[in-house]
GROMACS .gro file of C-alpha atoms in nm:
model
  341
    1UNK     CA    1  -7.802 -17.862  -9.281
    2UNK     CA    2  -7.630 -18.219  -9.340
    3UNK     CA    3  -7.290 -18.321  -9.254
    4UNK     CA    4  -7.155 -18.371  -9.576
    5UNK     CA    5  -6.800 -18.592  -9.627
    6UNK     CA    6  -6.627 -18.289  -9.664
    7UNK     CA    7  -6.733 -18.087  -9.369
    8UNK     CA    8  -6.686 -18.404  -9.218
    9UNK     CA    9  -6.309 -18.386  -9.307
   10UNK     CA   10  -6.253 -18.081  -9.201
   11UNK     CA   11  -6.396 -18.151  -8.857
   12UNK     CA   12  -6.155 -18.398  -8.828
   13UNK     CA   13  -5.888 -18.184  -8.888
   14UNK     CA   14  -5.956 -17.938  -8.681
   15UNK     CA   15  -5.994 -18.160  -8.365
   16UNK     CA   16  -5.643 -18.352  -8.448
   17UNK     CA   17  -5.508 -17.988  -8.493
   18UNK     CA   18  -5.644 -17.867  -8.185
   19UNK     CA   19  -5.578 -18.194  -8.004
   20UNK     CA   20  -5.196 -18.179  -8.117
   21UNK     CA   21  -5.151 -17.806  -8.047
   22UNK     CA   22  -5.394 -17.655  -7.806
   23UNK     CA   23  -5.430 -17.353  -8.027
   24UNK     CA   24  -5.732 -17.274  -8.262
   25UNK     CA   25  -5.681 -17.426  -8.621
   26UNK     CA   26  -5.675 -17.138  -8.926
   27UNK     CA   27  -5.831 -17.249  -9.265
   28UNK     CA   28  -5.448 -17.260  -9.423
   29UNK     CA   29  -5.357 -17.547  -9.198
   30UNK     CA   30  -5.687 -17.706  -9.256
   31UNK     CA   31  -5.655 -17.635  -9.638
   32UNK     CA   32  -5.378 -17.794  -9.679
   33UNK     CA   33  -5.447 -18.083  -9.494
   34UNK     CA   34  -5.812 -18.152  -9.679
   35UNK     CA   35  -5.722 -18.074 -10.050
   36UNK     CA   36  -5.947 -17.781 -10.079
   37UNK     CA   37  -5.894 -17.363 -10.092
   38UNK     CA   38  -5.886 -17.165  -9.772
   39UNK     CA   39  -6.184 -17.006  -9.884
   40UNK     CA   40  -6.405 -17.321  -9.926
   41UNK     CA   41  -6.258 -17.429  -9.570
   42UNK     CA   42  -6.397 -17.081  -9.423
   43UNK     CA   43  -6.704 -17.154  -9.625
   44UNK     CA   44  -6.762 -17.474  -9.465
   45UNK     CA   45  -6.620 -17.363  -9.117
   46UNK     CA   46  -6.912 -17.088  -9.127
   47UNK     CA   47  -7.111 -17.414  -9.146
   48UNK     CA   48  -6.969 -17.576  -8.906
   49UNK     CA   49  -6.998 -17.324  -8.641
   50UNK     CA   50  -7.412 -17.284  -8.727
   51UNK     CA   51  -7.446 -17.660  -8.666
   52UNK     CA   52  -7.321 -17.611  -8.308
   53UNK     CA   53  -6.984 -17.806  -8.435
   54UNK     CA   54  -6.668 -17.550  -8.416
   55UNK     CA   55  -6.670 -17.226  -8.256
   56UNK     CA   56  -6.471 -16.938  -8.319
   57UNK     CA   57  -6.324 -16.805  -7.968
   58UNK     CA   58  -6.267 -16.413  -8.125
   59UNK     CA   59  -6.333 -16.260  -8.394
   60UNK     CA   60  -5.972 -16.316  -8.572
   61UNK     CA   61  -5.876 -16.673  -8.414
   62UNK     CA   62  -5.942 -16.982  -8.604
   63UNK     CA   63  -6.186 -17.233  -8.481
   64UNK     CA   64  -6.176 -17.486  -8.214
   65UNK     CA   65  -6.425 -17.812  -8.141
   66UNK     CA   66  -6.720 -17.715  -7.978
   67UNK     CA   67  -6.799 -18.095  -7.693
   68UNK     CA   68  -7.065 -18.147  -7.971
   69UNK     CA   69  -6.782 -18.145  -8.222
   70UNK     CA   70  -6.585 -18.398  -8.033
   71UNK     CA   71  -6.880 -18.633  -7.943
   72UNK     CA   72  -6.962 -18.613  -8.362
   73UNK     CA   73  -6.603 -18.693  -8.398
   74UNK     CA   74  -6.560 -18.973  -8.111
   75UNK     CA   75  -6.916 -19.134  -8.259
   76UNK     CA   76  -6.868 -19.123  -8.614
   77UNK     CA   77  -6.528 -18.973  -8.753
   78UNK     CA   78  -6.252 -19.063  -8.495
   79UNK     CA   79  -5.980 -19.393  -8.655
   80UNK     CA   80  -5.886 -19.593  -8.351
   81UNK     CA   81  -5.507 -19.688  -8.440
   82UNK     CA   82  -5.352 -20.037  -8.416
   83UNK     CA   83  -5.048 -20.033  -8.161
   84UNK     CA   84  -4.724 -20.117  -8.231
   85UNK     CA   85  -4.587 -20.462  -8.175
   86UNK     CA   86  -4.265 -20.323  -7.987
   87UNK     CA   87  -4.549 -20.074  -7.782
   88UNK     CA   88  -4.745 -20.402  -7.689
   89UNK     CA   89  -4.417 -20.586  -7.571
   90UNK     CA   90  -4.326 -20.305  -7.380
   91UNK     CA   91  -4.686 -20.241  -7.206
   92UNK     CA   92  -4.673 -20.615  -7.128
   93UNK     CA   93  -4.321 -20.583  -6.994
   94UNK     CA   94  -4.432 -20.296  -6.757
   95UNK     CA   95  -4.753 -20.518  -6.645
   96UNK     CA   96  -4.547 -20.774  -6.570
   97UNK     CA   97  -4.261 -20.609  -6.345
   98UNK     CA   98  -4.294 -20.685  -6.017
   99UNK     CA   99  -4.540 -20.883  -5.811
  100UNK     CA  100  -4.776 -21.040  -5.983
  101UNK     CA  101  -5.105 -20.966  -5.701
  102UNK     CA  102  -5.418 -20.807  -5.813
  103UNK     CA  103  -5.367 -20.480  -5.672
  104UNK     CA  104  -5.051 -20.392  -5.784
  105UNK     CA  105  -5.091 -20.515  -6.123
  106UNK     CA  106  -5.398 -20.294  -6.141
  107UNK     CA  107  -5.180 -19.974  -6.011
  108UNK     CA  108  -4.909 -20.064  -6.226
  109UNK     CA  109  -5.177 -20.046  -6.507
  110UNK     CA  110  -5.316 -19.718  -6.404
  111UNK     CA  111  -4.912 -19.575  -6.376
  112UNK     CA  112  -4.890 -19.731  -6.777
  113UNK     CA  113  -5.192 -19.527  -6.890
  114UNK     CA  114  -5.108 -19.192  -6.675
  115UNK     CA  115  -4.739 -19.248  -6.839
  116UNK     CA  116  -4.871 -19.310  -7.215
  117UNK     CA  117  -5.131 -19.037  -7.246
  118UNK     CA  118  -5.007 -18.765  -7.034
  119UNK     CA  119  -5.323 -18.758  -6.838
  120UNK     CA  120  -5.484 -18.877  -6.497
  121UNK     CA  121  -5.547 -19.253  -6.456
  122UNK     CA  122  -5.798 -19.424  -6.253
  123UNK     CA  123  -5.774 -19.793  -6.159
  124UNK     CA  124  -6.091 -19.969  -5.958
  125UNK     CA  125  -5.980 -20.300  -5.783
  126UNK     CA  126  -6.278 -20.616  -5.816
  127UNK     CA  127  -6.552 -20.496  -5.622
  128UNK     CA  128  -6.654 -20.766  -5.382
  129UNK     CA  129  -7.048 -20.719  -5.392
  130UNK     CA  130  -7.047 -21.055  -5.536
  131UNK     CA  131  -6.721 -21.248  -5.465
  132UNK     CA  132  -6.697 -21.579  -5.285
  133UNK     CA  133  -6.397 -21.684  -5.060
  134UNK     CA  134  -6.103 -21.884  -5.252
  135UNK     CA  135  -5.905 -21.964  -4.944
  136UNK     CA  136  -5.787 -21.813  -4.628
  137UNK     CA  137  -5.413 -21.829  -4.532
  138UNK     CA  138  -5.244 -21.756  -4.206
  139UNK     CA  139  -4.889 -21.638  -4.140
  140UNK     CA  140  -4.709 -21.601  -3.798
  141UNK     CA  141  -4.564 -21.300  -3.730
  142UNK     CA  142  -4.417 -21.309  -3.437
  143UNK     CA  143  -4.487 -21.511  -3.098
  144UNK     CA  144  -4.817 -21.418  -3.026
  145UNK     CA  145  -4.943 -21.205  -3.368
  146UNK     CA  146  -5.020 -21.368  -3.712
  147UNK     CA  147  -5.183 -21.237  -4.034
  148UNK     CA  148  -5.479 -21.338  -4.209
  149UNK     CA  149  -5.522 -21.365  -4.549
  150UNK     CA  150  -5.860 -21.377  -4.722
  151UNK     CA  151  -5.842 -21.457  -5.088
  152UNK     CA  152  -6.113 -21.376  -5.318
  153UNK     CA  153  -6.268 -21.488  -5.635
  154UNK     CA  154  -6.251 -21.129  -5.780
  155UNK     CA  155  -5.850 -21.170  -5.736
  156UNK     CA  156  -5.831 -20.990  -5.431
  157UNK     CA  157  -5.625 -21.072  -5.130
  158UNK     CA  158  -5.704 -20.860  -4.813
  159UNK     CA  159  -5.491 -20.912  -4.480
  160UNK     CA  160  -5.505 -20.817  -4.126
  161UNK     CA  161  -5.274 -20.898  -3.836
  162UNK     CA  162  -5.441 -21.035  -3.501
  163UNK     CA  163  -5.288 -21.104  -3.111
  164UNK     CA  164  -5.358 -21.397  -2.921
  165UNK     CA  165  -5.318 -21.467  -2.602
  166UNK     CA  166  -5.053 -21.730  -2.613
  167UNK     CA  167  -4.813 -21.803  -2.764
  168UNK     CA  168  -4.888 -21.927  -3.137
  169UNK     CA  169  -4.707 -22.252  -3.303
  170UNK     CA  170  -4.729 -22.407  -3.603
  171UNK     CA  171  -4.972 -22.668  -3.515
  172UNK     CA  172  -5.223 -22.381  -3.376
  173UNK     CA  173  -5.215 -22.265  -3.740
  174UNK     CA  174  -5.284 -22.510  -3.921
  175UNK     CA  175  -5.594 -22.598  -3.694
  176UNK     CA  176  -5.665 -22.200  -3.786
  177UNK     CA  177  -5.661 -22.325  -4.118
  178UNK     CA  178  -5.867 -22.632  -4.118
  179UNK     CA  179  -6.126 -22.442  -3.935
  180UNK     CA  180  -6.192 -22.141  -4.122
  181UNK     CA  181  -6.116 -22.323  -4.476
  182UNK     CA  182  -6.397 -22.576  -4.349
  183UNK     CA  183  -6.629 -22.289  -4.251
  184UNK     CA  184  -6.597 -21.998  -4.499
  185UNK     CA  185  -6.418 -22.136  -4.830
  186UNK     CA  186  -6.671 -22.113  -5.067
  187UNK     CA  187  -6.871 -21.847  -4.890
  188UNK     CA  188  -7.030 -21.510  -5.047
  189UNK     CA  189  -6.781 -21.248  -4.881
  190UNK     CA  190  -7.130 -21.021  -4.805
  191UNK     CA  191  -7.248 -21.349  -4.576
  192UNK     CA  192  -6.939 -21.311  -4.329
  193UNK     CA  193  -7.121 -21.118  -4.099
  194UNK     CA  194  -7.103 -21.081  -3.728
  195UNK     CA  195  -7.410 -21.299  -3.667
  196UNK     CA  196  -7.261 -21.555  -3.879
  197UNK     CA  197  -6.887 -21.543  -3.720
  198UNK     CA  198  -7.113 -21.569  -3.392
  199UNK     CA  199  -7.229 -21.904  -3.548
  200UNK     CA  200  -6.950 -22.058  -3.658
  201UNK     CA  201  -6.800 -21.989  -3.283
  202UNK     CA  202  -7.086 -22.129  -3.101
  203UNK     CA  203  -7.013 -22.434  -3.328
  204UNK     CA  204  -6.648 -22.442  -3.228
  205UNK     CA  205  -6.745 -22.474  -2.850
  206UNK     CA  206  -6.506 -22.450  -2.627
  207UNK     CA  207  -6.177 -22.401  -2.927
  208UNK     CA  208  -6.371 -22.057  -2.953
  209UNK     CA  209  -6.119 -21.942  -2.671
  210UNK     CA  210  -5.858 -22.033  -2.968
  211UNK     CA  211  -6.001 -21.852  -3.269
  212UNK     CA  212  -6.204 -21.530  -3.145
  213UNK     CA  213  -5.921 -21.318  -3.253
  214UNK     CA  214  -5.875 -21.466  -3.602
  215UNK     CA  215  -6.221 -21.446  -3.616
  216UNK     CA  216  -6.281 -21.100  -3.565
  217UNK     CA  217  -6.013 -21.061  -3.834
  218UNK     CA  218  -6.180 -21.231  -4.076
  219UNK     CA  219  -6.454 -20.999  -4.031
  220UNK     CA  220  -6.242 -20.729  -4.040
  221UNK     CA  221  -6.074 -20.823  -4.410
  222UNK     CA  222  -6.424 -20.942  -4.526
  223UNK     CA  223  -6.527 -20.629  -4.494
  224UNK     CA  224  -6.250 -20.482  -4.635
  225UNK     CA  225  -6.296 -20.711  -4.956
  226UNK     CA  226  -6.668 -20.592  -5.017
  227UNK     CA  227  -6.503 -20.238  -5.054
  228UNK     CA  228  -6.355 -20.095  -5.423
  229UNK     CA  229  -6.034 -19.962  -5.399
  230UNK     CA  230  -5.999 -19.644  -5.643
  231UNK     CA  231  -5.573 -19.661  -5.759
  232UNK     CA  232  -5.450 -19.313  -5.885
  233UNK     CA  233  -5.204 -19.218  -6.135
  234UNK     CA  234  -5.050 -18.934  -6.322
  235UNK     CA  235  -5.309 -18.639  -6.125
  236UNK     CA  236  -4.966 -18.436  -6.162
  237UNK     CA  237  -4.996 -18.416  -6.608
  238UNK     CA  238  -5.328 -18.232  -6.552
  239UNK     CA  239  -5.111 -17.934  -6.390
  240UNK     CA  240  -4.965 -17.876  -6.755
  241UNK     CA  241  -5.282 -17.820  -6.976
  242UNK     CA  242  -5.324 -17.440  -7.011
  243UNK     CA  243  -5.759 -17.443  -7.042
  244UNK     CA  244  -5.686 -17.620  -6.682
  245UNK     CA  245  -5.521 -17.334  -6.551
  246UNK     CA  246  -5.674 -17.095  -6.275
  247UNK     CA  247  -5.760 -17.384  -6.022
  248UNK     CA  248  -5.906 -17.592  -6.252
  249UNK     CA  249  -5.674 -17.854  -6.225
  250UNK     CA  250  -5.691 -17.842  -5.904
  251UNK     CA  251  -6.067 -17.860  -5.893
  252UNK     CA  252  -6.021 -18.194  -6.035
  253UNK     CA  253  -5.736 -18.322  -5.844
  254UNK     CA  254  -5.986 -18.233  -5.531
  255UNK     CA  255  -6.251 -18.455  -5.676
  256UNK     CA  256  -6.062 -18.742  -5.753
  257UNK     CA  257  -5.974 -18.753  -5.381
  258UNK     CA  258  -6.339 -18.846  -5.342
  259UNK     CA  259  -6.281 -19.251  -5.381
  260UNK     CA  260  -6.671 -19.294  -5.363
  261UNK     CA  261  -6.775 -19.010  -5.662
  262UNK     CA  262  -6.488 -19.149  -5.885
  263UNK     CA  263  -6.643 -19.500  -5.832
  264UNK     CA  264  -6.953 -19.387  -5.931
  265UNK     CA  265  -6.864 -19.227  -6.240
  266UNK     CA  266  -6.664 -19.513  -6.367
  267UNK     CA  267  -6.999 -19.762  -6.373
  268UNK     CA  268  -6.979 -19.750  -6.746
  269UNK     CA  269  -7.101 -20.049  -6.982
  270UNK     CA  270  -6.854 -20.336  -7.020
  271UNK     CA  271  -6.745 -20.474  -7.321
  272UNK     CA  272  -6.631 -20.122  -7.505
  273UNK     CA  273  -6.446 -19.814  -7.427
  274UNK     CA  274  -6.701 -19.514  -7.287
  275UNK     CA  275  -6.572 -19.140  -7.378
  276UNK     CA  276  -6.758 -18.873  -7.129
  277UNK     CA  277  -6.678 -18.516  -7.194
  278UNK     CA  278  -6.695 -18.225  -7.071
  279UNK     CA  279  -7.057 -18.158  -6.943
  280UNK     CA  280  -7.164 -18.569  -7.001
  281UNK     CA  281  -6.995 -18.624  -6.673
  282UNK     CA  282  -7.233 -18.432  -6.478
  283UNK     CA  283  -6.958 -18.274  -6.263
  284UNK     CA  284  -6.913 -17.882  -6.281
  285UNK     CA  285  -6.544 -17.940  -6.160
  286UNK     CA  286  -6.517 -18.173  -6.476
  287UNK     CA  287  -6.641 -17.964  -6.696
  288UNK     CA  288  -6.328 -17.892  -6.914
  289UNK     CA  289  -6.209 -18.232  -6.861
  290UNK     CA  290  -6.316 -18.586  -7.065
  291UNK     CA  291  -6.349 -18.929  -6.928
  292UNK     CA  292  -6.242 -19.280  -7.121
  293UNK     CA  293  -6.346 -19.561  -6.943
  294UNK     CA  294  -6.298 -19.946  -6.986
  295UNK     CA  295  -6.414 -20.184  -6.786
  296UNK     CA  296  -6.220 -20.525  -6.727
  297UNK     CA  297  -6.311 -20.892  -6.653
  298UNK     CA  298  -6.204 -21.130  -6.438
  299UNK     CA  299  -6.319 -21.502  -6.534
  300UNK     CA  300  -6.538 -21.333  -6.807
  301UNK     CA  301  -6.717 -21.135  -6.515
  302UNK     CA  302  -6.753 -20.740  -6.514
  303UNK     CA  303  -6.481 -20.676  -6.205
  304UNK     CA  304  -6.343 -20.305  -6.215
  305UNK     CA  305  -6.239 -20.012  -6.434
  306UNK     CA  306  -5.943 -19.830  -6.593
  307UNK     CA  307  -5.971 -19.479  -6.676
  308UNK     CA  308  -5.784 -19.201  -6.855
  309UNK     CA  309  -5.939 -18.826  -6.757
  310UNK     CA  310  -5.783 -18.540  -6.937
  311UNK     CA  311  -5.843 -18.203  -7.075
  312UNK     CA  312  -6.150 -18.248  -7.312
  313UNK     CA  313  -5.873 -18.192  -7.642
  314UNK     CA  314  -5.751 -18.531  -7.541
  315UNK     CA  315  -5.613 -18.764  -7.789
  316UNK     CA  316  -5.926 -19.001  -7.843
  317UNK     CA  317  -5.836 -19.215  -8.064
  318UNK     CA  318  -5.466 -19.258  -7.883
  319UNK     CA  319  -5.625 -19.316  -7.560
  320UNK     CA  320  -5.887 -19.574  -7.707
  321UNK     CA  321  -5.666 -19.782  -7.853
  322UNK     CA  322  -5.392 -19.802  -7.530
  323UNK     CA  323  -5.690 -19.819  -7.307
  324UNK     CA  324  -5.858 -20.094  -7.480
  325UNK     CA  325  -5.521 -20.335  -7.554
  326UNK     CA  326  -5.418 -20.274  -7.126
  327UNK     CA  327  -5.803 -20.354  -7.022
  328UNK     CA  328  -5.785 -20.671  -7.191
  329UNK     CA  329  -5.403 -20.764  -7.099
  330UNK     CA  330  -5.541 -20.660  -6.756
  331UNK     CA  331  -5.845 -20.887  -6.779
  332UNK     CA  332  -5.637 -21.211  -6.916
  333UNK     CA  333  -5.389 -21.160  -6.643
  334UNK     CA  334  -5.634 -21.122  -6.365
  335UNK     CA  335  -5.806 -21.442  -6.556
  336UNK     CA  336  -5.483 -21.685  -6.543
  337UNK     CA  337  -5.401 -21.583  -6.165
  338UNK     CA  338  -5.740 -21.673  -6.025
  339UNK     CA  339  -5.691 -22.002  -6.227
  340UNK     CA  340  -5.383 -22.058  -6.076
  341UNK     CA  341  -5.422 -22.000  -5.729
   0.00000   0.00000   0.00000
């Protein structure tokens, strides 16, 4: 049977009426919408339902999207909407507040999304499988503890405090920072391992009695820098979605606690917005839940995700259009702070 324009239509309007209300859509409403009779929408309802499309959940109710009906619709039918110029101001205003680091620009970013669409958000910070050491920095915090900081190419900046021995001054830090600069700016991240810290203090000969604590920092925050860190948002909204009632919503608050699974499922292709739903995801606890994905760039480089998951009625084309403008506010910002560091 072939998808003609009009059953097309009405498709359409049933998911924005389903979307917008969370009840099944009558043929009236969908009538009047479309241009047609209420018997001609039944007609091609009836259709509908045979090609796997709609379903009708009793006997009385109108019709609802079946996930086959909302992947037709996210593939083919959905119109992604142009924001607003005062809605782009103020997402760039709310990107903006506040320190300007990687990591809290990204949360800030997932806190936007979870605050637009009513939904979860999931933010991934620059995974550092690849990344290459910028610079590291050193800060005194008291008389005998400083902090490391290891700046990354991926925009991330990982610290760790360390105790010496005696007492630090600032001309022992600055030989800190001469040192490791000399030995590890530039580096891969992954090669800072213990063999090679091992190296670079053999090397030092007897000023290894100064830096084996810093040292075993760095390790420490290198390692820390290899990891993603999964930022969440908004896992509250999914409380107030009646088909998520029963547990359900807790089901999924449980799995995004899972930092590693939620990484996983946000490996999506860059350059576009990916919509999973229901069943796609591969997650029984997901099942009545959808996934939009984007990922974002850093120097033109694949670096992370941002994610809206909500019930699988979500607004698509809503979600597409604010997820899409933040990744790429996200991936120009991330862009000018690596190039200004």
């Amino acid at each position: 049977m072939e998808l003609t324009p009009r059953k097309e239509r009405i498709l359409s309007s049933v998911v924005a009426g389903y979307v917008k209300s969370g009840e099944p859509v009558g043929s009236k409403a969908v009538a009047e919408e479309v241009g047609v009779s209420s018997a001609t929408v039944r007609n091609e309802m009836a259709d509908l339902i045979e090609l796997g499309l709609l379903e009708q959940p009793h006997t009385s109710a109108g019709r609802v999207p079946s996930q086959r009906g909302y992947r037709e619709y996210v593939d083919r039918l959905m119109e992604v909407p142009e924001l607003s110029e005062e809605e782009r101001r103020t997402f760039d205003s709310m990107l903006l507040s506040g320190s300007y680091d990687p990591e809290r620009l990204l949360l800030r970013a997932s806190r936007l999304l979870s605050g637009v669409t009513r939904c979860a958000a999931v933010a991934t910070t620059p995974s550092g499988d690849t990344a290459q050491v910028r610079a590291v920095q050193f800060v005194q915090t008291s008389r005998r503890t400083a902090m490391l900081i290891l700046m990354s190419s991926t925009g991330t900046m990982k610290n760790r405090v360390f105790h010496c021995d005696f007492d630090l001054t600032s001309d022992i830090l600055r030989v800190f920072f001469r040192v490791f600069n000399g030995k590890v700016a530039g580096k891969n991240v992954a090669d800072i391992t213990p063999a090679f810290l091992q190296s670079v203090g053999v090397s030092l000969g007897q000023m290894y009695v100064l830096v084996g604590a810093p040292l075993r920092a760095l390790l420490e925050v290198a390692k820390d820098t290899m990891g993603t860190e999964v930022l969440l948002s908004g896992q509250m909204n999914l409380l107030f979605y009646p088909e998520l009632e029963h547990g359900g919503a807790r089901r999924v608050m449980d799995f995004l606690e899972r930092r590693e699974d939620v990484a996983a499922i946000l490996r999506q292709r860059p350059g576009q917005v990916t919509i999973l739903i229901g069943r796609e995801l591969g997650r029984p606890e997901l099942d009545k839940t959808s996934l939009a994905v984007s990922r974002y760039q850093v120097n033109g480089q694949d670096a992370g995700a941002l994610a809206v998951l909500g019930p699988v009625r979500m607004d698509y084309p809503r979600v597409t259009a604010v997820l899409q403008y933040v990744s790429a506010q996200v991936s120009q910002m991330l862009t000018v702070l690596m190039r200004d560091e």
